[in-house]
PDB file of C-alpha atoms in Angstrom:
ATOM      1  CA  MET A   1      16.537   7.320 -26.290  1.00  0.00           C
ATOM      2  CA  GLU A   2      18.996   9.370 -24.259  1.00  0.00           C
ATOM      3  CA  ILE A   3      16.647  10.678 -21.612  1.00  0.00           C
ATOM      4  CA  LEU A   4      13.943   8.711 -19.843  1.00  0.00           C
ATOM      5  CA  ASP A   5      11.236  10.499 -17.913  1.00  0.00           C
ATOM      6  CA  ILE A   6      10.919   8.282 -14.850  1.00  0.00           C
ATOM      7  CA  MET A   7       7.420   8.125 -13.439  1.00  0.00           C
ATOM      8  CA  ALA A   8       6.019   6.681 -10.223  1.00  0.00           C
ATOM      9  CA  PHE A   9       2.504   6.875  -8.803  1.00  0.00           C
ATOM     10  CA  GLY A  10       1.669   8.963 -11.858  1.00  0.00           C
ATOM     11  CA  GLN A  11       4.011  11.768 -10.817  1.00  0.00           C
ATOM     12  CA  PRO A  12       7.263  12.707 -12.626  1.00  0.00           C
ATOM     13  CA  LEU A  13      10.377  12.017 -10.601  1.00  0.00           C
ATOM     14  CA  GLY A  14      12.802  13.843 -12.824  1.00  0.00           C
ATOM     15  CA  GLU A  15      14.891  12.967 -15.850  1.00  0.00           C
ATOM     16  CA  VAL A  16      17.341  10.082 -15.744  1.00  0.00           C
ATOM     17  CA  SER A  17      19.985   9.758 -18.441  1.00  0.00           C
ATOM     18  CA  ILE A  18      21.197   6.398 -19.646  1.00  0.00           C
ATOM     19  CA  SER A  19      24.557   7.092 -17.991  1.00  0.00           C
ATOM     20  CA  GLN A  20      22.845   7.324 -14.593  1.00  0.00           C
ATOM     21  CA  TYR A  21      22.016   3.633 -14.770  1.00  0.00           C
ATOM     22  CA  VAL A  22      25.720   2.955 -14.226  1.00  0.00           C
ATOM     23  CA  ILE A  23      25.706   4.014 -10.570  1.00  0.00           C
ATOM     24  CA  PRO A  24      22.737   1.799  -9.558  1.00  0.00           C
ATOM     25  CA  SER A  25      24.310  -1.069 -11.516  1.00  0.00           C
ATOM     26  CA  LEU A  26      27.597  -0.794  -9.622  1.00  0.00           C
ATOM     27  CA  ALA A  27      25.768  -0.398  -6.319  1.00  0.00           C
ATOM     28  CA  ALA A  28      23.659  -3.475  -7.089  1.00  0.00           C
ATOM     29  CA  PHE A  29      26.755  -5.541  -7.884  1.00  0.00           C
ATOM     30  CA  ILE A  30      28.533  -4.537  -4.665  1.00  0.00           C
ATOM     31  CA  ALA A  31      25.382  -4.990  -2.579  1.00  0.00           C
ATOM     32  CA  ALA A  32      24.824  -8.433  -4.127  1.00  0.00           C
ATOM     33  CA  VAL A  33      28.344  -9.526  -3.163  1.00  0.00           C
ATOM     34  CA  ILE A  34      27.787  -8.400   0.418  1.00  0.00           C
ATOM     35  CA  GLY A  35      24.253  -9.775   0.530  1.00  0.00           C
ATOM     36  CA  GLY A  36      25.272 -13.074  -1.028  1.00  0.00           C
ATOM     37  CA  MET A  37      27.858 -13.652   1.674  1.00  0.00           C
ATOM     38  CA  SER A  38      25.642 -12.724   4.596  1.00  0.00           C
ATOM     39  CA  GLY A  39      22.056 -12.970   3.365  1.00  0.00           C
ATOM     40  CA  TYR A  40      21.419  -9.245   3.787  1.00  0.00           C
ATOM     41  CA  GLY A  41      22.771  -5.897   2.757  1.00  0.00           C
ATOM     42  CA  THR A  42      21.255  -5.416  -0.707  1.00  0.00           C
ATOM     43  CA  GLY A  43      18.101  -3.611   0.406  1.00  0.00           C
ATOM     44  CA  LEU A  44      20.057  -1.578   2.941  1.00  0.00           C
ATOM     45  CA  LEU A  45      22.627  -0.203   0.534  1.00  0.00           C
ATOM     46  CA  LEU A  46      20.463   0.618  -2.490  1.00  0.00           C
ATOM     47  CA  PRO A  47      17.963   3.224  -1.126  1.00  0.00           C
ATOM     48  CA  PRO A  48      20.514   6.019  -0.549  1.00  0.00           C
ATOM     49  CA  VAL A  49      21.725   5.495  -4.134  1.00  0.00           C
ATOM     50  CA  LEU A  50      18.302   5.240  -5.789  1.00  0.00           C
ATOM     51  CA  ILE A  51      16.333   7.984  -4.024  1.00  0.00           C
ATOM     52  CA  PRO A  52      18.258  10.908  -5.612  1.00  0.00           C
ATOM     53  CA  ILE A  53      17.659   9.319  -9.040  1.00  0.00           C
ATOM     54  CA  LEU A  54      14.126   7.924  -8.805  1.00  0.00           C
ATOM     55  CA  GLY A  55      12.543   9.662  -5.820  1.00  0.00           C
ATOM     56  CA  ALA A  56      11.560   8.071  -2.509  1.00  0.00           C
ATOM     57  CA  GLU A  57       8.204   6.672  -3.646  1.00  0.00           C
ATOM     58  CA  ALA A  58       9.778   4.492  -6.332  1.00  0.00           C
ATOM     59  CA  VAL A  59      12.507   2.914  -4.212  1.00  0.00           C
ATOM     60  CA  VAL A  60      10.682   0.048  -2.480  1.00  0.00           C
ATOM     61  CA  PRO A  61       8.797  -1.049  -5.645  1.00  0.00           C
ATOM     62  CA  VAL A  62      12.012  -1.000  -7.710  1.00  0.00           C
ATOM     63  CA  VAL A  63      14.099  -2.770  -5.057  1.00  0.00           C
ATOM     64  CA  SER A  64      11.323  -5.348  -4.562  1.00  0.00           C
ATOM     65  CA  LEU A  65      11.161  -6.091  -8.271  1.00  0.00           C
ATOM     66  CA  SER A  66      14.931  -6.272  -8.740  1.00  0.00           C
ATOM     67  CA  ALA A  67      15.172  -8.496  -5.649  1.00  0.00           C
ATOM     68  CA  LEU A  68      13.102 -11.137  -7.441  1.00  0.00           C
ATOM     69  CA  ILE A  69      16.032 -11.629  -9.831  1.00  0.00           C
ATOM     70  CA  THR A  70      18.607 -11.544  -7.024  1.00  0.00           C
ATOM     71  CA  ASN A  71      16.716 -13.964  -4.790  1.00  0.00           C
ATOM     72  CA  ALA A  72      15.929 -16.286  -7.690  1.00  0.00           C
ATOM     73  CA  THR A  73      19.676 -16.483  -8.347  1.00  0.00           C
ATOM     74  CA  ARG A  74      20.285 -17.281  -4.670  1.00  0.00           C
ATOM     75  CA  VAL A  75      17.546 -19.901  -4.709  1.00  0.00           C
ATOM     76  CA  VAL A  76      19.272 -21.703  -7.579  1.00  0.00           C
ATOM     77  CA  THR A  77      22.768 -21.198  -6.168  1.00  0.00           C
ATOM     78  CA  PHE A  78      21.989 -22.465  -2.646  1.00  0.00           C
ATOM     79  CA  TRP A  79      19.161 -24.887  -3.478  1.00  0.00           C
ATOM     80  CA  ASN A  80      20.619 -27.798  -1.493  1.00  0.00           C
ATOM     81  CA  SER A  81      20.799 -25.784   1.729  1.00  0.00           C
ATOM     82  CA  PHE A  82      17.120 -24.813   2.204  1.00  0.00           C
ATOM     83  CA  ASP A  83      15.191 -25.437   5.401  1.00  0.00           C
ATOM     84  CA  PHE A  84      11.780 -25.861   3.771  1.00  0.00           C
ATOM     85  CA  ASN A  85      10.016 -26.192   7.126  1.00  0.00           C
ATOM     86  CA  LYS A  86      11.204 -22.730   8.175  1.00  0.00           C
ATOM     87  CA  ILE A  87      10.268 -21.309   4.778  1.00  0.00           C
ATOM     88  CA  LYS A  88       6.724 -22.602   5.188  1.00  0.00           C
ATOM     89  CA  LYS A  89       6.291 -21.365   8.759  1.00  0.00           C
ATOM     90  CA  VAL A  90       7.609 -17.860   8.200  1.00  0.00           C
ATOM     91  CA  THR A  91       5.889 -17.359   4.841  1.00  0.00           C
ATOM     92  CA  ILE A  92       2.447 -18.372   6.125  1.00  0.00           C
ATOM     93  CA  TYR A  93       2.489 -15.720   8.870  1.00  0.00           C
ATOM     94  CA  ALA A  94       4.455 -13.051   7.010  1.00  0.00           C
ATOM     95  CA  SER A  95       2.480 -13.060   3.743  1.00  0.00           C
ATOM     96  CA  PRO A  96      -0.757 -11.308   4.872  1.00  0.00           C
ATOM     97  CA  ALA A  97       1.224  -8.692   6.798  1.00  0.00           C
ATOM     98  CA  CYS A  98       3.475  -8.156   3.785  1.00  0.00           C
ATOM     99  CA  VAL A  99       0.467  -7.391   1.561  1.00  0.00           C
ATOM    100  CA  VAL A 100      -0.839  -4.902   4.139  1.00  0.00           C
ATOM    101  CA  GLY A 101       2.574  -3.224   4.431  1.00  0.00           C
ATOM    102  CA  ALA A 102       2.996  -2.953   0.655  1.00  0.00           C
ATOM    103  CA  TYR A 103      -0.478  -1.496   0.159  1.00  0.00           C
ATOM    104  CA  GLY A 104       0.060   1.016   2.978  1.00  0.00           C
ATOM    105  CA  TYR A 105       3.297   2.093   1.313  1.00  0.00           C
ATOM    106  CA  THR A 106       1.476   3.022  -1.894  1.00  0.00           C
ATOM    107  CA  LEU A 107      -0.680   5.489   0.068  1.00  0.00           C
ATOM    108  CA  LEU A 108       2.229   7.510   1.456  1.00  0.00           C
ATOM    109  CA  SER A 109       3.798  10.685   0.084  1.00  0.00           C
ATOM    110  CA  GLY A 110       7.448  10.923  -0.962  1.00  0.00           C
ATOM    111  CA  PRO A 111       8.767  12.814   2.102  1.00  0.00           C
ATOM    112  CA  ILE A 112       6.954  10.471   4.515  1.00  0.00           C
ATOM    113  CA  VAL A 113       8.347   7.458   2.645  1.00  0.00           C
ATOM    114  CA  SER A 114      11.843   8.899   2.937  1.00  0.00           C
ATOM    115  CA  ILE A 115      11.457   9.381   6.704  1.00  0.00           C
ATOM    116  CA  ILE A 116      10.026   5.884   7.233  1.00  0.00           C
ATOM    117  CA  ILE A 117      12.793   4.198   5.228  1.00  0.00           C
ATOM    118  CA  GLY A 118      15.434   6.229   7.067  1.00  0.00           C
ATOM    119  CA  LEU A 119      14.017   5.376  10.493  1.00  0.00           C
ATOM    120  CA  THR A 120      13.731   1.700   9.546  1.00  0.00           C
ATOM    121  CA  LEU A 121      17.360   1.557   8.459  1.00  0.00           C
ATOM    122  CA  ILE A 122      18.521   3.139  11.721  1.00  0.00           C
ATOM    123  CA  LEU A 123      16.318   0.976  13.985  1.00  0.00           C
ATOM    124  CA  ILE A 124      17.244  -2.280  12.257  1.00  0.00           C
ATOM    125  CA  ALA A 125      20.628  -2.500  14.020  1.00  0.00           C
ATOM    126  CA  PRO A 126      19.279  -2.646  17.626  1.00  0.00           C
ATOM    127  CA  ALA A 127      16.437  -4.942  16.497  1.00  0.00           C
ATOM    128  CA  ARG A 128      18.998  -7.302  15.037  1.00  0.00           C
ATOM    129  CA  ARG A 129      21.040  -7.360  18.253  1.00  0.00           C
ATOM    130  CA  TYR A 130      17.917  -8.223  20.276  1.00  0.00           C
ATOM    131  CA  LEU A 131      16.995 -11.108  17.995  1.00  0.00           C
ATOM    132  CA  LEU A 132      20.534 -12.464  17.993  1.00  0.00           C
ATOM    133  CA  ARG A 133      20.466 -12.629  21.800  1.00  0.00           C
ATOM    134  CA  LYS A 134      17.626 -15.131  21.319  1.00  0.00           C
ATOM    135  CA  HIS A 135      19.893 -17.368  19.213  1.00  0.00           C
ATOM    136  CA  GLY A 136      18.422 -20.848  19.043  1.00  0.00           C
ATOM    137  CA  ASN A 137      15.733 -19.981  21.602  1.00  0.00           C
ATOM    138  CA  LEU A 138      12.942 -18.452  19.528  1.00  0.00           C
ATOM    139  CA  GLY A 139       9.861 -20.569  20.245  1.00  0.00           C
ATOM    140  CA  THR A 140       6.950 -21.260  17.908  1.00  0.00           C
ATOM    141  CA  ARG A 141       4.729 -18.421  19.147  1.00  0.00           C
ATOM    142  CA  SER A 142       7.584 -15.943  19.135  1.00  0.00           C
ATOM    143  CA  LEU A 143       8.539 -17.049  15.625  1.00  0.00           C
ATOM    144  CA  ASN A 144       4.985 -16.529  14.416  1.00  0.00           C
ATOM    145  CA  ALA A 145       4.822 -13.053  15.952  1.00  0.00           C
ATOM    146  CA  ALA A 146       8.253 -12.137  14.592  1.00  0.00           C
ATOM    147  CA  SER A 147       7.181 -13.333  11.136  1.00  0.00           C
ATOM    148  CA  VAL A 148       4.140 -11.044  11.191  1.00  0.00           C
ATOM    149  CA  GLY A 149       6.303  -8.082  12.198  1.00  0.00           C
ATOM    150  CA  TYR A 150       8.822  -8.912   9.519  1.00  0.00           C
ATOM    151  CA  GLY A 151       6.030  -9.184   6.938  1.00  0.00           C
ATOM    152  CA  ILE A 152       4.917  -5.609   7.606  1.00  0.00           C
ATOM    153  CA  LEU A 153       8.501  -4.345   7.333  1.00  0.00           C
ATOM    154  CA  ALA A 154       9.150  -6.352   4.181  1.00  0.00           C
ATOM    155  CA  GLY A 155       6.028  -4.986   2.503  1.00  0.00           C
ATOM    156  CA  GLY A 156       6.527  -1.321   3.251  1.00  0.00           C
ATOM    157  CA  THR A 157      10.272  -0.741   3.590  1.00  0.00           C
ATOM    158  CA  SER A 158      13.619  -1.638   2.072  1.00  0.00           C
ATOM    159  CA  GLY A 159      16.426  -3.401   3.917  1.00  0.00           C
ATOM    160  CA  SER A 160      14.303  -5.587   6.199  1.00  0.00           C
ATOM    161  CA  GLY A 161      16.239  -8.671   5.123  1.00  0.00           C
ATOM    162  CA  VAL A 162      18.551  -8.201   8.094  1.00  0.00           C
ATOM    163  CA  VAL A 163      15.543  -8.760  10.370  1.00  0.00           C
ATOM    164  CA  LEU A 164      14.665 -12.005   8.588  1.00  0.00           C
ATOM    165  CA  ILE A 165      18.251 -13.225   8.859  1.00  0.00           C
ATOM    166  CA  SER A 166      18.207 -12.467  12.577  1.00  0.00           C
ATOM    167  CA  ILE A 167      14.896 -14.312  13.005  1.00  0.00           C
ATOM    168  CA  LEU A 168      16.275 -17.375  11.228  1.00  0.00           C
ATOM    169  CA  LEU A 169      19.444 -17.309  13.331  1.00  0.00           C
ATOM    170  CA  SER A 170      17.274 -17.067  16.432  1.00  0.00           C
ATOM    171  CA  THR A 171      15.547 -20.322  15.469  1.00  0.00           C
ATOM    172  CA  GLY A 172      18.870 -22.159  15.414  1.00  0.00           C
ATOM    173  CA  LEU A 173      19.723 -22.049  11.700  1.00  0.00           C
ATOM    174  CA  SER A 174      23.323 -21.275  10.804  1.00  0.00           C
ATOM    175  CA  GLY A 175      25.743 -20.983   7.914  1.00  0.00           C
ATOM    176  CA  VAL A 176      24.665 -21.260   4.303  1.00  0.00           C
ATOM    177  CA  SER A 177      21.307 -22.673   5.395  1.00  0.00           C
ATOM    178  CA  VAL A 178      20.369 -19.195   6.693  1.00  0.00           C
ATOM    179  CA  ILE A 179      21.226 -17.519   3.387  1.00  0.00           C
ATOM    180  CA  ALA A 180      19.356 -20.128   1.358  1.00  0.00           C
ATOM    181  CA  THR A 181      16.242 -20.078   3.542  1.00  0.00           C
ATOM    182  CA  ASP A 182      16.235 -16.275   3.553  1.00  0.00           C
ATOM    183  CA  ALA A 183      16.342 -16.286  -0.255  1.00  0.00           C
ATOM    184  CA  GLY A 184      13.383 -18.652  -0.489  1.00  0.00           C
ATOM    185  CA  ILE A 185      11.205 -16.617   1.883  1.00  0.00           C
ATOM    186  CA  SER A 186      12.239 -13.297   0.349  1.00  0.00           C
ATOM    187  CA  PHE A 187      11.449 -14.520  -3.153  1.00  0.00           C
ATOM    188  CA  LEU A 188       7.926 -15.658  -2.219  1.00  0.00           C
ATOM    189  CA  LEU A 189       7.139 -12.426  -0.367  1.00  0.00           C
ATOM    190  CA  GLY A 190       8.698 -10.444  -3.193  1.00  0.00           C
ATOM    191  CA  VAL A 191       6.189 -11.881  -5.649  1.00  0.00           C
ATOM    192  CA  LEU A 192       3.342 -10.677  -3.411  1.00  0.00           C
ATOM    193  CA  LYS A 193       4.851  -7.194  -3.119  1.00  0.00           C
ATOM    194  CA  VAL A 194       5.315  -6.821  -6.851  1.00  0.00           C
ATOM    195  CA  ILE A 195       1.701  -7.877  -7.446  1.00  0.00           C
ATOM    196  CA  VAL A 196       0.496  -5.222  -4.976  1.00  0.00           C
ATOM    197  CA  PHE A 197       2.726  -2.482  -6.396  1.00  0.00           C
ATOM    198  CA  GLN A 198       1.801  -3.329  -9.977  1.00  0.00           C
ATOM    199  CA  SER A 199      -1.905  -3.333  -9.123  1.00  0.00           C
ATOM    200  CA  ALA A 200      -1.539   0.085  -7.473  1.00  0.00           C
ATOM    201  CA  GLY A 201       0.202   1.547 -10.531  1.00  0.00           C
ATOM    202  CA  SER A 202       3.509   1.924  -8.715  1.00  0.00           C
ATOM    203  CA  LEU A 203       5.555   0.016 -11.297  1.00  0.00           C
ATOM    204  CA  PRO A 204       5.249   1.627 -14.736  1.00  0.00           C
ATOM    205  CA  PHE A 205       7.441   0.324 -17.553  1.00  0.00           C
ATOM    206  CA  HIS A 206      10.289   2.773 -16.828  1.00  0.00           C
ATOM    207  CA  LEU A 207      10.720   1.394 -13.314  1.00  0.00           C
ATOM    208  CA  TRP A 208      10.608  -2.174 -14.610  1.00  0.00           C
ATOM    209  CA  ALA A 209      13.559  -1.199 -16.807  1.00  0.00           C
ATOM    210  CA  MET A 210      15.534   0.176 -13.859  1.00  0.00           C
ATOM    211  CA  ALA A 211      14.689  -2.887 -11.743  1.00  0.00           C
ATOM    212  CA  ALA A 212      15.842  -5.173 -14.556  1.00  0.00           C
ATOM    213  CA  VAL A 213      19.156  -3.333 -14.829  1.00  0.00           C
ATOM    214  CA  ILE A 214      19.690  -3.595 -11.066  1.00  0.00           C
ATOM    215  CA  GLY A 215      18.638  -7.242 -10.895  1.00  0.00           C
ATOM    216  CA  ILE A 216      20.809  -8.335 -13.811  1.00  0.00           C
ATOM    217  CA  SER A 217      23.796  -6.393 -12.441  1.00  0.00           C
ATOM    218  CA  ALA A 218      23.398  -8.237  -9.142  1.00  0.00           C
ATOM    219  CA  ILE A 219      23.635 -11.732 -10.667  1.00  0.00           C
ATOM    220  CA  PRO A 220      27.457 -11.811 -11.056  1.00  0.00           C
ATOM    221  CA  GLY A 221      27.741 -10.341  -7.555  1.00  0.00           C
ATOM    222  CA  THR A 222      25.711 -13.226  -6.125  1.00  0.00           C
ATOM    223  CA  LEU A 223      27.824 -15.793  -7.957  1.00  0.00           C
ATOM    224  CA  LEU A 224      31.021 -14.092  -6.787  1.00  0.00           C
ATOM    225  CA  ALA A 225      29.690 -14.108  -3.233  1.00  0.00           C
ATOM    226  CA  LYS A 226      29.465 -17.901  -3.299  1.00  0.00           C
ATOM    227  CA  CYS A 227      33.212 -18.017  -3.976  1.00  0.00           C
ATOM    228  CA  LEU A 228      34.051 -15.422  -1.310  1.00  0.00           C
ATOM    229  CA  ILE A 229      31.530 -16.459   1.338  1.00  0.00           C
ATOM    230  CA  ASN A 230      34.157 -17.512   3.892  1.00  0.00           C
ATOM    231  CA  MET A 231      36.573 -14.621   3.352  1.00  0.00           C
ATOM    232  CA  LEU A 232      34.744 -11.748   5.083  1.00  0.00           C
ATOM    233  CA  SER A 233      34.544 -11.978   8.856  1.00  0.00           C
ATOM    234  CA  GLY A 234      31.136 -11.576  10.435  1.00  0.00           C
ATOM    235  CA  GLN A 235      32.234  -8.636  12.583  1.00  0.00           C
ATOM    236  CA  MET A 236      33.782  -6.768   9.670  1.00  0.00           C
ATOM    237  CA  HIS A 237      30.620  -7.196   7.631  1.00  0.00           C
ATOM    238  CA  ILE A 238      28.427  -5.953  10.478  1.00  0.00           C
ATOM    239  CA  THR A 239      30.653  -2.909  11.014  1.00  0.00           C
ATOM    240  CA  ILE A 240      30.592  -1.933   7.334  1.00  0.00           C
ATOM    241  CA  ILE A 241      26.837  -2.417   6.987  1.00  0.00           C
ATOM    242  CA  ASN A 242      26.004  -0.551  10.207  1.00  0.00           C
ATOM    243  CA  ALA A 243      28.135   2.436   9.205  1.00  0.00           C
ATOM    244  CA  VAL A 244      26.577   2.691   5.742  1.00  0.00           C
ATOM    245  CA  VAL A 245      23.058   2.152   7.068  1.00  0.00           C
ATOM    246  CA  LEU A 246      23.330   4.794   9.803  1.00  0.00           C
ATOM    247  CA  LEU A 247      24.701   7.385   7.396  1.00  0.00           C
ATOM    248  CA  GLY A 248      22.186   6.558   4.692  1.00  0.00           C
ATOM    249  CA  GLY A 249      19.261   6.402   7.118  1.00  0.00           C
ATOM    250  CA  GLY A 250      20.166   9.747   8.648  1.00  0.00           C
ATOM    251  CA  ALA A 251      20.427  11.373   5.226  1.00  0.00           C
ATOM    252  CA  LEU A 252      17.019  10.036   4.195  1.00  0.00           C
ATOM    253  CA  ILE A 253      15.365  11.335   7.378  1.00  0.00           C
ATOM    254  CA  ILE A 254      16.859  14.797   6.871  1.00  0.00           C
ATOM    255  CA  GLU A 255      15.675  14.845   3.249  1.00  0.00           C
ATOM    256  CA  GLY A 256      12.196  13.692   4.249  1.00  0.00           C
ATOM    257  CA  VAL A 257      11.877  16.317   7.003  1.00  0.00           C
ATOM    258  CA  ARG A 258      12.885  19.033   4.525  1.00  0.00           C
ATOM    259  CA  GLY A 259      10.174  17.819   2.182  1.00  0.00           C
ATOM    260  CA  VAL A 260       7.520  17.903   4.908  1.00  0.00           C
ATOM    261  CA  ILE A 261       8.551  21.380   6.078  1.00  0.00           C
TER     262      ILE A 261
END
């Protein structure tokens, strides 16, 4: 079938040709390489690519579903580097908030979703810098509170992985252990999000197909990232991500405001 009528929340989001799956596939591969080396980047880079194709309302459900494949690959790849104690602590406090955030997302209109995602992408950079200043000094209560805040972001937005990475760094984790622990937490929360979105009717078959294409395309990127993990400097990665995120976030806000007006 050459043309697929992509649907989300029961509303048509336009026609997507088979050829248009190529762009998300390439974006997923590149994002997976970046994300596999740093633990974040995938959810930040995909929204600006997916929104013109699927519409704003479908982005978080599709990215959440595709991330299950990506994070499962990371879980297997970095299995020996997990901090299971951190996974347990963060997941316990983040899970209820994640469900609330995901359900709230399903109640929003497309333009509002676009504005919220755009604002989140732009505000993530200063939030990350604040958390990094707490490196190794985030106490138990602060970790619990940060986990709740992250849960809400994870449920209702895309690209919040950078916040989780910053939280884990702030607890004293470093290196591959951060990437592995992030993958474990993200996978568990991702399952909850997909359950909520599926229950709300936000993931019809057509979006499962797109998520599968994105997730499968990301697998070789994750494996490549393991080989390249020490080649990209931290500062260079941050500069690239921040530039893309600011541009993408600004574009999404402008598009959302136009839709509201």
